[in-house]
Coordinates of C-alpha atoms and ligand atoms in Angstrom, one line a residue:
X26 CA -12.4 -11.5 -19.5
X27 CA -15.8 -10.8 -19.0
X28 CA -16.4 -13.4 -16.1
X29 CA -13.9 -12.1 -13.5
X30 CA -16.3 -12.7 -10.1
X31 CA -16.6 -16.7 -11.0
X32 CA -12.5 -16.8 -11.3
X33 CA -10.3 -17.1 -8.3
X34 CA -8.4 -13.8 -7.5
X35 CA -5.1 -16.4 -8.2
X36 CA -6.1 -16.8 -11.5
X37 CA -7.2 -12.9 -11.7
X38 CA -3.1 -11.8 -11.2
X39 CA -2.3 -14.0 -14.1
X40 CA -5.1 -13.3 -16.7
X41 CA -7.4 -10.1 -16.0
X42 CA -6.4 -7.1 -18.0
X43 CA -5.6 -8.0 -21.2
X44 CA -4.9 -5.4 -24.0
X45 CA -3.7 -7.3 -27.4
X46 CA -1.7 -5.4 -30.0
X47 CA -4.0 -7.7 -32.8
X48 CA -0.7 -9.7 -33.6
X49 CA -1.5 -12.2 -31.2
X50 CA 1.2 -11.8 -28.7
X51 CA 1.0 -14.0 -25.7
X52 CA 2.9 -11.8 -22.9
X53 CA 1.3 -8.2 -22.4
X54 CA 2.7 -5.6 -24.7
X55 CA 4.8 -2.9 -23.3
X56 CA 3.2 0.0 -25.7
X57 CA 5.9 2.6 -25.4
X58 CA 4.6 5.4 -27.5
X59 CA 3.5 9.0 -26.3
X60 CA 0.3 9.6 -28.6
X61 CA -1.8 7.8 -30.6
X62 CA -3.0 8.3 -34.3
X63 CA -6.2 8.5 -35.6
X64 CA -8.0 7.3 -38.9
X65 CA -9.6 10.6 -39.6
X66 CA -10.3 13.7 -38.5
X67 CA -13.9 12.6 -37.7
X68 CA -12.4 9.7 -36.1
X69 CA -10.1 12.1 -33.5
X70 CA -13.1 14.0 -32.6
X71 CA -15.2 11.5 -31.6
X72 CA -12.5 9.9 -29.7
X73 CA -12.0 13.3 -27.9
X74 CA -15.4 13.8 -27.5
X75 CA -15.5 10.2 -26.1
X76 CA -18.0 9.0 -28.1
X77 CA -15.9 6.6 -29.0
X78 CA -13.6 4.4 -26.5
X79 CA -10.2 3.9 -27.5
X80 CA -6.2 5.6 -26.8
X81 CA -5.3 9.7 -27.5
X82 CA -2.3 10.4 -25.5
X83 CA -0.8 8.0 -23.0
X84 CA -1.0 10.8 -19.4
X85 CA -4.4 9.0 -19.6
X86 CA -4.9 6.6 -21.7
X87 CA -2.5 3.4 -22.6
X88 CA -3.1 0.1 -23.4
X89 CA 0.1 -1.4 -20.8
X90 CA -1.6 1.1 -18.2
X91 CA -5.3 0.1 -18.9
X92 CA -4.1 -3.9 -18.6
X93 CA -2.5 -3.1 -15.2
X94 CA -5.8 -0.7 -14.0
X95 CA -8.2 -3.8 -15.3
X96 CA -6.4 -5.9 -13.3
X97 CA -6.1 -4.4 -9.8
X98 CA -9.3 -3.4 -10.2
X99 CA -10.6 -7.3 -10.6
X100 CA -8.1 -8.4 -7.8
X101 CA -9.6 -5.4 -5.3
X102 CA -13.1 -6.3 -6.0
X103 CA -13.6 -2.1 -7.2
X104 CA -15.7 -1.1 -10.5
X105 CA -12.4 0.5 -11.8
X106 CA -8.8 1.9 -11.0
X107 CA -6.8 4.8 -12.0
X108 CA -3.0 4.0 -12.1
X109 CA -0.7 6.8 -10.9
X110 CA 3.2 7.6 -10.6
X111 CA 3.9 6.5 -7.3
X112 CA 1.9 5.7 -4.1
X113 CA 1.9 9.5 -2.8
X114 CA 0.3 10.8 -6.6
X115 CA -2.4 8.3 -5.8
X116 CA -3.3 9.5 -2.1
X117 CA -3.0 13.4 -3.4
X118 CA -5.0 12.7 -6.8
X119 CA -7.8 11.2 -4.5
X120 CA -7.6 14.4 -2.0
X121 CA -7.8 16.9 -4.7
X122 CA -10.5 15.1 -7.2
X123 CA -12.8 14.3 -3.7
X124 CA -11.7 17.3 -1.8
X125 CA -12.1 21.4 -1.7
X126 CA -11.1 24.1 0.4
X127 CA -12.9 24.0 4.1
X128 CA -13.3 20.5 4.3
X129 CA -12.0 18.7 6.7
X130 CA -10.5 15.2 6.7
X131 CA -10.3 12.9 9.8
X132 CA -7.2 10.3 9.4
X133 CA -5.3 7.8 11.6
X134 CA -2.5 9.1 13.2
X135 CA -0.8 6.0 12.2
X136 CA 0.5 6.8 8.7
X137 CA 3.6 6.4 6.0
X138 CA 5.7 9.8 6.9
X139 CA 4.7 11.6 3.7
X140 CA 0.8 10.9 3.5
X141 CA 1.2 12.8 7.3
X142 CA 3.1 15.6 5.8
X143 CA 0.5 15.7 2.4
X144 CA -2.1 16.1 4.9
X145 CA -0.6 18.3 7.9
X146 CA 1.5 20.8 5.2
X147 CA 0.2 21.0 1.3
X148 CA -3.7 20.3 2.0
X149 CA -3.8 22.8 5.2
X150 CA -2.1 25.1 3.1
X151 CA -5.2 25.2 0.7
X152 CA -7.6 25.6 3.4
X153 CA -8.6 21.4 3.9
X154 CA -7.6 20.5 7.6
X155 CA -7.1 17.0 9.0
X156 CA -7.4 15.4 12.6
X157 CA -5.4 12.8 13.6
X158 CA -6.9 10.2 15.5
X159 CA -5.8 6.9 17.2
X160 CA -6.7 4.5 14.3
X161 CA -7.7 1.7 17.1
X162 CA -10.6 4.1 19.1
X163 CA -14.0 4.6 17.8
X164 CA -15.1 6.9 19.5
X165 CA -11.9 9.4 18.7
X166 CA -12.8 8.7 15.6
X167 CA -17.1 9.7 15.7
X168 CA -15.6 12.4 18.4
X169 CA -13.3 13.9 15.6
X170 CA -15.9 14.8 12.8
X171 CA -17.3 17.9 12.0
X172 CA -20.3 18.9 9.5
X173 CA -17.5 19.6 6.7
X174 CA -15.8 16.5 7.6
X175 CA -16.1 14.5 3.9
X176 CA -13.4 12.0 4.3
X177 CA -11.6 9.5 6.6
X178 CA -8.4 8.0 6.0
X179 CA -6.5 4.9 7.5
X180 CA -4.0 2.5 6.7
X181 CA -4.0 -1.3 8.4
X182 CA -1.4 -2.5 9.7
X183 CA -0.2 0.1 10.4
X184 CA 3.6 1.2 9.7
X185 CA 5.9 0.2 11.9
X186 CA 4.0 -0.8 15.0
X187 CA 1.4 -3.0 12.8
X188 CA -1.3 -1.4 14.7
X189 CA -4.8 -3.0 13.3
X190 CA -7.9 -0.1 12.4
X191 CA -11.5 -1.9 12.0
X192 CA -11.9 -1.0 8.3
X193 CA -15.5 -2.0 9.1
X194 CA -16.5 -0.2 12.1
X195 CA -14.5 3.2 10.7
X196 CA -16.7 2.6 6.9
X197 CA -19.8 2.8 9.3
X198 CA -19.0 6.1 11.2
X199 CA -17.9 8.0 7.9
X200 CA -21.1 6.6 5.8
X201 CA -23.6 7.3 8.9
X202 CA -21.8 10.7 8.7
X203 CA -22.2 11.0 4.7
X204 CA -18.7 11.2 4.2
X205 CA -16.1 8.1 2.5
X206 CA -13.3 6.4 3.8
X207 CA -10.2 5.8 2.1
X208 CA -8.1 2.8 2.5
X209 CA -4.5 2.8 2.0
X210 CA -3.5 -0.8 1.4
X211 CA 0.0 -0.9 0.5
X212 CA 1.1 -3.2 3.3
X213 CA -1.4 -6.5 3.2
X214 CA -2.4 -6.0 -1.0
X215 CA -5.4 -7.7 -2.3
X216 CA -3.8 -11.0 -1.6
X217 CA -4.6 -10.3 1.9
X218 CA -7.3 -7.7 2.6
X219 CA -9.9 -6.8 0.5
X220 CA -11.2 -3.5 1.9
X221 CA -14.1 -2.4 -0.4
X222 CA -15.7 -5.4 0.6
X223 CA -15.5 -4.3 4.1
X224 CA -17.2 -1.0 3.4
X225 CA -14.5 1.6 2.1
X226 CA -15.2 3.5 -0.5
X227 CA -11.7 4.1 -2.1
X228 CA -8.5 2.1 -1.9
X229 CA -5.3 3.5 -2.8
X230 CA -1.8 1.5 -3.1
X231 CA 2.3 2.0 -3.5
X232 CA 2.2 -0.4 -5.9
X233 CA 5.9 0.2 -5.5
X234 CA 5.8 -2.0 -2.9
X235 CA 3.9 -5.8 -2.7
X236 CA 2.1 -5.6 -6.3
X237 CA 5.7 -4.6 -7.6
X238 CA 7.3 -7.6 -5.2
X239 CA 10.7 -7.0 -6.3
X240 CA 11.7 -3.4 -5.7
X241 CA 12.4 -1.9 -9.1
X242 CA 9.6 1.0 -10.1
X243 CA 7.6 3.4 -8.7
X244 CA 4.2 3.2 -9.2
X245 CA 0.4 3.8 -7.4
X246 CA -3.1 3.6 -7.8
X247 CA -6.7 4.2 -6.7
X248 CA -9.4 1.5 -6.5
X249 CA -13.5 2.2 -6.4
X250 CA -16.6 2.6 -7.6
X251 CA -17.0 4.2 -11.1
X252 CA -18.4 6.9 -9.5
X253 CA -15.8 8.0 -7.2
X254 CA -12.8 6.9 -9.7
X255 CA -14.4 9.4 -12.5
X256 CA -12.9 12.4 -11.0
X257 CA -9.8 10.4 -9.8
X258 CA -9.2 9.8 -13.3
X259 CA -10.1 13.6 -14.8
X260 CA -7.4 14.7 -12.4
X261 CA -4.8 12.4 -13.3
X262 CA -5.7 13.6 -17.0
X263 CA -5.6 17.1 -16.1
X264 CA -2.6 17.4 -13.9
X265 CA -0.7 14.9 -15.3
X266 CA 1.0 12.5 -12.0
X267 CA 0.1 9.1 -14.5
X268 CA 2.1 5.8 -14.3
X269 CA 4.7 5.1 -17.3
X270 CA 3.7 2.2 -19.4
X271 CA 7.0 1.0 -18.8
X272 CA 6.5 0.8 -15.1
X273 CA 3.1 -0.7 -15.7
X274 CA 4.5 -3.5 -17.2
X275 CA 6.7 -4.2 -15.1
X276 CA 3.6 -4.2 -12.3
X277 CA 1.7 -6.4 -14.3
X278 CA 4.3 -9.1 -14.1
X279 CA 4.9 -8.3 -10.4
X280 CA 1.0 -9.0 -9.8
X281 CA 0.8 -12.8 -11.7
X282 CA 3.0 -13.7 -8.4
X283 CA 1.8 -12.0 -5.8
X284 CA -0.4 -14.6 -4.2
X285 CA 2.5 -16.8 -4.3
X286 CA 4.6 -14.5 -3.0
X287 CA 2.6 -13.2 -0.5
X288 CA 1.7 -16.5 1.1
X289 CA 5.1 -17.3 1.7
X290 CA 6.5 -14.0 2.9
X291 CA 3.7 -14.1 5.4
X292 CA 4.5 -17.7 6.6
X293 CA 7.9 -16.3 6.6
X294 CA 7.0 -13.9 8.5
X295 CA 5.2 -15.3 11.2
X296 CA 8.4 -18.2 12.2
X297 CA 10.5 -15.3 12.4
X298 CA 8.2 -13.4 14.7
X299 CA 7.3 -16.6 16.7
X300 CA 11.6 -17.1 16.8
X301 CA 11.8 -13.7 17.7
X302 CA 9.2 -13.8 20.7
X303 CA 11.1 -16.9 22.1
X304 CA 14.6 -15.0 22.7
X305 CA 15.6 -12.9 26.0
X306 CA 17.3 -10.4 24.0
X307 CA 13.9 -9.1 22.5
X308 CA 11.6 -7.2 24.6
X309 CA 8.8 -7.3 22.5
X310 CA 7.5 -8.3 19.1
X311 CA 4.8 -6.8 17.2
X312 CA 3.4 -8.7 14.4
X313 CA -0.8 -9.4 13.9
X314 CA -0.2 -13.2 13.2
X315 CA 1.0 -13.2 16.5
X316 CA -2.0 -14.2 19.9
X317 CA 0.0 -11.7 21.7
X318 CA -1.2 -8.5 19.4
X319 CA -3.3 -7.0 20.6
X320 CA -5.7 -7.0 18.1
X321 CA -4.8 -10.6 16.0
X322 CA -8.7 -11.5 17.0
X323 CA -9.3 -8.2 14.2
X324 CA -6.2 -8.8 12.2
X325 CA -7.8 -12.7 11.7
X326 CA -11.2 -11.5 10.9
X327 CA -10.0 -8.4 8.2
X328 CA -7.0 -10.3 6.7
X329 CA -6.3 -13.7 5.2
X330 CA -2.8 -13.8 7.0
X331 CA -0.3 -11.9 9.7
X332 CA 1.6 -9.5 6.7
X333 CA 4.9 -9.4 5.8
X334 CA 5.9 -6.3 8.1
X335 CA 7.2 -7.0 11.7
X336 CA 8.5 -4.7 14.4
X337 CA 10.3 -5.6 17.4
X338 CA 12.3 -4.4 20.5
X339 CA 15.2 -5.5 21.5
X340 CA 16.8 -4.7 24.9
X341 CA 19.7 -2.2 25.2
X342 CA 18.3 0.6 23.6
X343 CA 19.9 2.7 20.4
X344 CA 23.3 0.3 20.9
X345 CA 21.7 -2.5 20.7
X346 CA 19.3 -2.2 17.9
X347 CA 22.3 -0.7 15.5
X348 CA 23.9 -3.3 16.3
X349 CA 22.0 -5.8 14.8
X350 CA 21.4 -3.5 11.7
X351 CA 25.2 -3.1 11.1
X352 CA 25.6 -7.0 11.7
X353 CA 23.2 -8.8 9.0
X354 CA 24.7 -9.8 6.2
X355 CA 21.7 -11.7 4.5
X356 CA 18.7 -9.0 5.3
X357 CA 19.6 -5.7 3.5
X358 CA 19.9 -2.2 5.5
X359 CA 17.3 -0.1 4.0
X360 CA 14.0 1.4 4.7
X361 CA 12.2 0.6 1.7
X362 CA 9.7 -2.9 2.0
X363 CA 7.6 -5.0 -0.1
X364 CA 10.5 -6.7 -2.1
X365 CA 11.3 -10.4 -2.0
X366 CA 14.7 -9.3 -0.1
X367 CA 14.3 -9.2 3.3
X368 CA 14.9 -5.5 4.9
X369 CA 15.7 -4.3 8.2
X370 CA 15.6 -0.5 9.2
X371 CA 16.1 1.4 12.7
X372 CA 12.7 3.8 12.4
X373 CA 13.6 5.8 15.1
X374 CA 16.6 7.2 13.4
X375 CA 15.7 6.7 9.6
X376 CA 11.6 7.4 9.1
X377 CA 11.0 8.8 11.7
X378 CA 14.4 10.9 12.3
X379 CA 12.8 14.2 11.8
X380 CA 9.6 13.7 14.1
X381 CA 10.2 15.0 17.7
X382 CA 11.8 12.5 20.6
X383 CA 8.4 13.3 22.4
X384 CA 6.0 12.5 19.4
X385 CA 8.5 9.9 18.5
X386 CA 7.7 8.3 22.1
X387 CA 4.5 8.7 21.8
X388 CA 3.7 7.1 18.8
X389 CA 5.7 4.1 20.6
X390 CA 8.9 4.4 18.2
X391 CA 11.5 3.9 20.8
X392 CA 15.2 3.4 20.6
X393 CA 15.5 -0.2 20.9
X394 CA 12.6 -0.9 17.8
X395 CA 13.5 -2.1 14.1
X396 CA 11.3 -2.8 11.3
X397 CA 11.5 -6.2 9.6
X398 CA 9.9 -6.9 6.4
X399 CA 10.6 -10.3 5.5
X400 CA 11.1 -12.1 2.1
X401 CA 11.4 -14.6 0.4
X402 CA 14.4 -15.8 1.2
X403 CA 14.9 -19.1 3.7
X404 CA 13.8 -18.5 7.5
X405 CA 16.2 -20.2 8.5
X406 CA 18.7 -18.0 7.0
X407 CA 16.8 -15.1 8.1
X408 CA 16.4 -16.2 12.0
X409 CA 20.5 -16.8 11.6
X410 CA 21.3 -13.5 10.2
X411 CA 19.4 -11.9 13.3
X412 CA 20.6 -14.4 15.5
X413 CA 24.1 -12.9 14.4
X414 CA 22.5 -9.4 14.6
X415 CA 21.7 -10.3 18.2
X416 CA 25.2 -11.3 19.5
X417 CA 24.1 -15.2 19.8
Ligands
LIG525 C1 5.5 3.6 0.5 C2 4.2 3.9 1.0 C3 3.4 5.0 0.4 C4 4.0 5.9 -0.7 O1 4.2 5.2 -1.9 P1 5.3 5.7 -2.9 O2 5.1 4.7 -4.0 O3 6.6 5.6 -2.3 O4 4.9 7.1 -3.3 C5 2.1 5.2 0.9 N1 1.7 4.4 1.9 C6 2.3 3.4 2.4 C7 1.7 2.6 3.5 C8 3.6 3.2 2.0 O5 4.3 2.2 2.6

């Protein structure tokens, strides 16, 4: 496929990445094999060497992996992409391949529980420090760099309050500053959001989540420039956190319906949170496809849709939100998201159990929130399990 920027990124999900087995076989192989052979000895050293292109030893290089790479990289718009285990190899495969002792990152304050701890315990303990900044404010943002600052991190929307960072504005004050920014974009996927083309320099993804769709693997990656990928990718084949050709497989068939799915999760998404918004019991929603959010003039300009991923507050506190968790019987009762099956999850005492009441309260994860990510199930279905959830 040598034509990828003429093709629509639907037809992308379905046909870039190709990697034939020579018998002609129209689904993508799954090539389950450790090592490869070579025709000579001559032949092994000059793949080695890499003089010549072609597959050693599958920690970094398979032909089920190299489909699944090819096509993330077409559907994010980046030169190339490194696949990795799971979402947090991908983010720590970028910070060690970019990063060394004494340099500082600056990162939205607004993160997934682990990329928080990545940053605030295993990098500070090799000497690379990280400030935390309110992704929405500029200026914390230009006021939190330093000379050794070399790379700003942000994910948008944000997890659970679907806060919205201006990938745009935040690419300006790291590349005024010569330093990149790093996207995380597990929670709107390509389908959505495109944030190389806003002016990040790296994207990085649980593809466990949306490019999976349907909850079964583990699985990550890292999007960019050829440049910046080249060490992403000597790290992966040096320390070894690479994605199983099995699990790419599986990815790559996730991906051929991820614009579909995406485009009705998200219009899913967006009658619950209206339905939602309408009813006493609920304090307050927060979803970007909503004119209430705060910033759904941003969220319209950076993405092609509202997300999957809504929080909301219902009145009566703790009680009251476990109630509705312990009354769905549609929506499942678990904090994982990006699968077709709707899930509901109570942040304050699941992701977010082991942060402080204060910090907790402060990062606006009160008792009375819960995390929707919605499916593909019927609305309908979905607004009656909650209206059961609810008491109505
Ligand atoms: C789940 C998630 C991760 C981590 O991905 P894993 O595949 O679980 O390692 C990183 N960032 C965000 C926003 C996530 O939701």
């Amino acid at each position: 496929m040598s034509d990828t920027k003429t093709l629509h990124p639907e037809t992308l999900a379905i046909r870039a990445g190709r990697e034939h087995s020579g018998f002609g076989e129209h689904s993508q192989s799954l090539f389950l094999t450790s090592s490869f052979t070579f025709d000579t000895a001559a032949d092994a050293a000059a793949l080695f060497l890499g003089e010549r292109e072609g597959y050693t030893y599958s920690r970094f290089t398979n032909p089920t992996v190299s489909a699944f790479q090819q096509r993330l990289a077409a559907l994010e718009g980046g030169e190339r992409a490194i696949a990795t285990a799971s979402g947090m190899a991908a983010i720590q495969a970028v910070m060690m391949s970019q990063l060394k002792s004494g340099d500082h990152i600056v990162s939205s304050q607004s993160l997934f529980g682990s990329t928080l701890n990545l940053f605030a315990g295993t990098l500070s303990k090799f000497g690379i420090e990280t400030t935390f900044v309110d992704p929405k404010d500029s200026g914390a943002w230009r006021a939190a760099l330093r000379p050794e600052t070399k790379l700003l991190f942000l994910e948008t929307p944000s997890n659970p309050l679907t806060e919205v960072a201006d990938i745009a504005a935040v690419a300006a004050i790291a590349h005024e500053h010569g330093a990149i920014l790093v996207v995380d974009n597990c929670f709107c996927s390509p389908a959505l959001q495109r944030p190389l083309e806003l002016g990040a320099d790296l994207v990085v993804h649980s593809a466990t989540k949306y490019l999976d769709g349907h909850g079964r693997v583990l699985g990550g990656a890292v999007v960019g420039s050829d440049a910046l990928v080249e060490p992403v990718y000597l790290h992966v084949r040096t320390a070894g956190p690479s994605l199983s050709p099995f699990n790419a497989w599986v990815l790559l068939s996730g991906l051929e319906t991820l614009y579909l799915r995406m485009e009705k999760q998200c219009a899913n998404a967006l009658q619950v949170a209206r339905w939602l918004e309408s009813r006493p019991e609920v304090e307050r929603v927060f979803y970007p496809g909503l004119e209430s959010h705060p910033q759904h003039a941003l969220a319209q300009r950076q993405q092609s849709a509202g997300g999957a991923v809504l929080s909301f507050v219902v009145r009566g506190g703790r009680e009251a939100a476990w109630r509705v968790v312990d009354r769905v019987e549609v929506i499942s009762r678990t904090a994982n998201l990006g699968d077709v099956k709707s899930t509901i999850t109570h942040p304050a005492s699941t992701t977010h159990a082991r942060v402080s009441a204060e910090a907790r309260e402060r990062a606006g994860i009160g008792e009375g929130l819960l995390r929707l990510a919605v499916g593909l199930e019927h609305p309908d279905d979905l607004q009656l399990d909650l209206e059961r959830g609810l008491g109505l």
